[in-house]
Amino acid sequence: MAQEFAKPFYNSKAWRECRASFIAKRSALDGGMCMTCHMELGKIVHHKTWLTPENISNPMITLNHDNLKYDCQTCHNQEKEGKEIEQPRYFFGENGEIILIKPIDE
Ligand SMILES: [Zn+2]
């Protein structure tokens, strides 16, 4: 799921064209296989340098084929899980104490 700040970008014509031409390039090279495992067909185009509010308007990051990677669903999910551990999630308990929620598979 795209983050809120990136939604207008993912809906833009520039991104859709960039993504389509990247997929066409990969298909011509190796039939569009996943660039991580090379076992499954690619499904998701993702940015190697993740989009942030700071770089979202920089086409050298957002629309640069060198910053794109074609992944299958499995590999994409694994990469995402690795990134999301950075942010600890917590809530406040009955007495106002902070309770950390550990990632499920830890
Ligand atoms: Zn893969």
Short mmCIF file of C-alpha atoms and ligand atoms in Angstrom, two decimals:
data_model
loop_
_atom_site.label_atom_id
_atom_site.label_comp_id
_atom_site.label_asym_id
_atom_site.label_seq_id
_atom_site.Cartn_x
_atom_site.Cartn_y
_atom_site.Cartn_z
CA MET A 1 0.00 0.00 0.00
CA ALA A 2 1.46 3.33 -1.04
CA GLN A 3 1.99 5.91 1.63
CA GLU A 4 -0.24 8.98 1.60
CA PHE A 5 2.37 11.44 0.31
CA ALA A 6 3.24 9.13 -2.61
CA LYS A 7 -0.30 8.55 -3.85
CA PRO A 8 -0.43 11.47 -6.33
CA PHE A 9 2.91 10.29 -7.71
CA TYR A 10 1.74 6.69 -8.22
CA ASN A 11 -1.35 8.02 -10.00
CA SER A 12 0.67 10.26 -12.30
CA LYS A 13 1.03 9.67 -16.03
CA ALA A 14 4.80 10.09 -15.76
CA TRP A 15 5.07 7.19 -13.31
CA ARG A 16 2.70 4.93 -15.26
CA GLU A 17 4.74 5.48 -18.42
CA CYS A 18 8.03 5.02 -16.60
CA ARG A 19 6.79 1.80 -15.00
CA ALA A 20 5.44 0.46 -18.31
CA SER A 21 8.67 1.18 -20.16
CA PHE A 22 10.69 -0.42 -17.37
CA ILE A 23 8.58 -3.59 -17.54
CA ALA A 24 8.94 -3.59 -21.35
CA LYS A 25 12.71 -3.30 -20.97
CA ARG A 26 12.86 -6.17 -18.47
CA SER A 27 10.62 -8.31 -20.67
CA ALA A 28 12.94 -7.77 -23.61
CA LEU A 29 15.97 -8.66 -21.48
CA ASP A 30 14.90 -11.85 -19.71
CA GLY A 31 11.18 -12.25 -20.25
CA GLY A 32 10.36 -10.12 -17.22
CA MET A 33 11.70 -12.41 -14.50
CA CYS A 34 11.99 -11.28 -10.88
CA MET A 35 15.34 -9.50 -10.49
CA THR A 36 15.86 -10.93 -7.01
CA CYS A 37 15.18 -14.65 -7.28
CA HIS A 38 15.10 -15.03 -11.11
CA MET A 39 12.67 -17.90 -10.51
CA GLU A 40 9.29 -16.24 -10.80
CA LEU A 41 7.85 -13.66 -13.13
CA GLY A 42 8.18 -10.11 -11.87
CA LYS A 43 5.04 -8.47 -10.63
CA ILE A 44 5.93 -5.33 -8.74
CA VAL A 45 8.13 -2.43 -9.78
CA HIS A 46 9.66 -0.93 -6.71
CA HIS A 47 12.13 1.83 -5.94
CA LYS A 48 15.52 0.77 -4.57
CA THR A 49 15.82 4.12 -2.85
CA TRP A 50 12.47 4.31 -1.14
CA LEU A 51 10.31 7.32 -1.79
CA THR A 52 10.18 9.92 0.93
CA PRO A 53 8.47 13.31 1.17
CA GLU A 54 11.94 14.78 0.45
CA ASN A 55 12.70 12.90 -2.77
CA ILE A 56 9.20 12.45 -4.18
CA SER A 57 9.62 15.38 -6.59
CA ASN A 58 13.09 14.32 -7.74
CA PRO A 59 12.77 12.45 -11.07
CA MET A 60 16.32 11.11 -10.68
CA ILE A 61 14.93 9.03 -7.82
CA THR A 62 11.31 8.53 -8.80
CA LEU A 63 11.53 8.04 -12.59
CA ASN A 64 15.04 6.65 -12.98
CA HIS A 65 15.15 3.09 -14.31
CA ASP A 66 18.43 2.59 -12.43
CA ASN A 67 16.50 3.08 -9.20
CA LEU A 68 13.83 0.56 -10.13
CA LYS A 69 13.66 -3.14 -9.50
CA TYR A 70 11.25 -5.73 -10.82
CA ASP A 71 10.26 -8.19 -8.12
CA CYS A 72 7.86 -11.05 -7.73
CA GLN A 73 5.32 -10.79 -4.93
CA THR A 74 7.29 -13.10 -2.63
CA CYS A 75 10.56 -11.17 -2.85
CA HIS A 76 8.80 -7.85 -2.57
CA ASN A 77 7.05 -8.92 0.63
CA GLN A 78 10.34 -10.05 2.14
CA GLU A 79 12.01 -6.73 1.40
CA LYS A 80 9.12 -4.83 2.89
CA GLU A 81 9.16 -6.85 6.10
CA GLY A 82 12.83 -6.05 6.54
CA LYS A 83 12.16 -2.33 6.30
CA GLU A 84 9.14 -2.14 8.52
CA ILE A 85 10.88 -3.47 11.62
CA GLU A 86 12.61 -0.07 11.88
CA GLN A 87 9.49 1.51 13.31
CA PRO A 88 8.50 0.14 16.70
CA ARG A 89 4.79 0.27 17.25
CA TYR A 90 3.41 0.99 20.67
CA PHE A 91 0.30 1.93 22.52
CA PHE A 92 -0.49 3.34 25.92
CA GLY A 93 -1.61 0.99 28.68
CA GLU A 94 -4.24 1.62 31.37
CA ASN A 95 -1.86 3.61 33.58
CA GLY A 96 -0.35 5.59 30.74
CA GLU A 97 2.63 3.29 30.38
CA ILE A 98 4.01 2.69 26.92
CA ILE A 99 3.58 -0.87 25.72
CA LEU A 100 5.62 -1.94 22.73
CA ILE A 101 4.07 -4.27 20.20
CA LYS A 102 6.68 -6.63 18.90
CA PRO A 103 6.60 -7.68 15.26
CA ILE A 104 4.53 -10.86 15.05
CA ASP A 105 7.25 -13.16 13.76
CA GLU A 106 9.88 -12.10 16.29
ZN ZN B 1 11.47 -13.13 -6.64
#
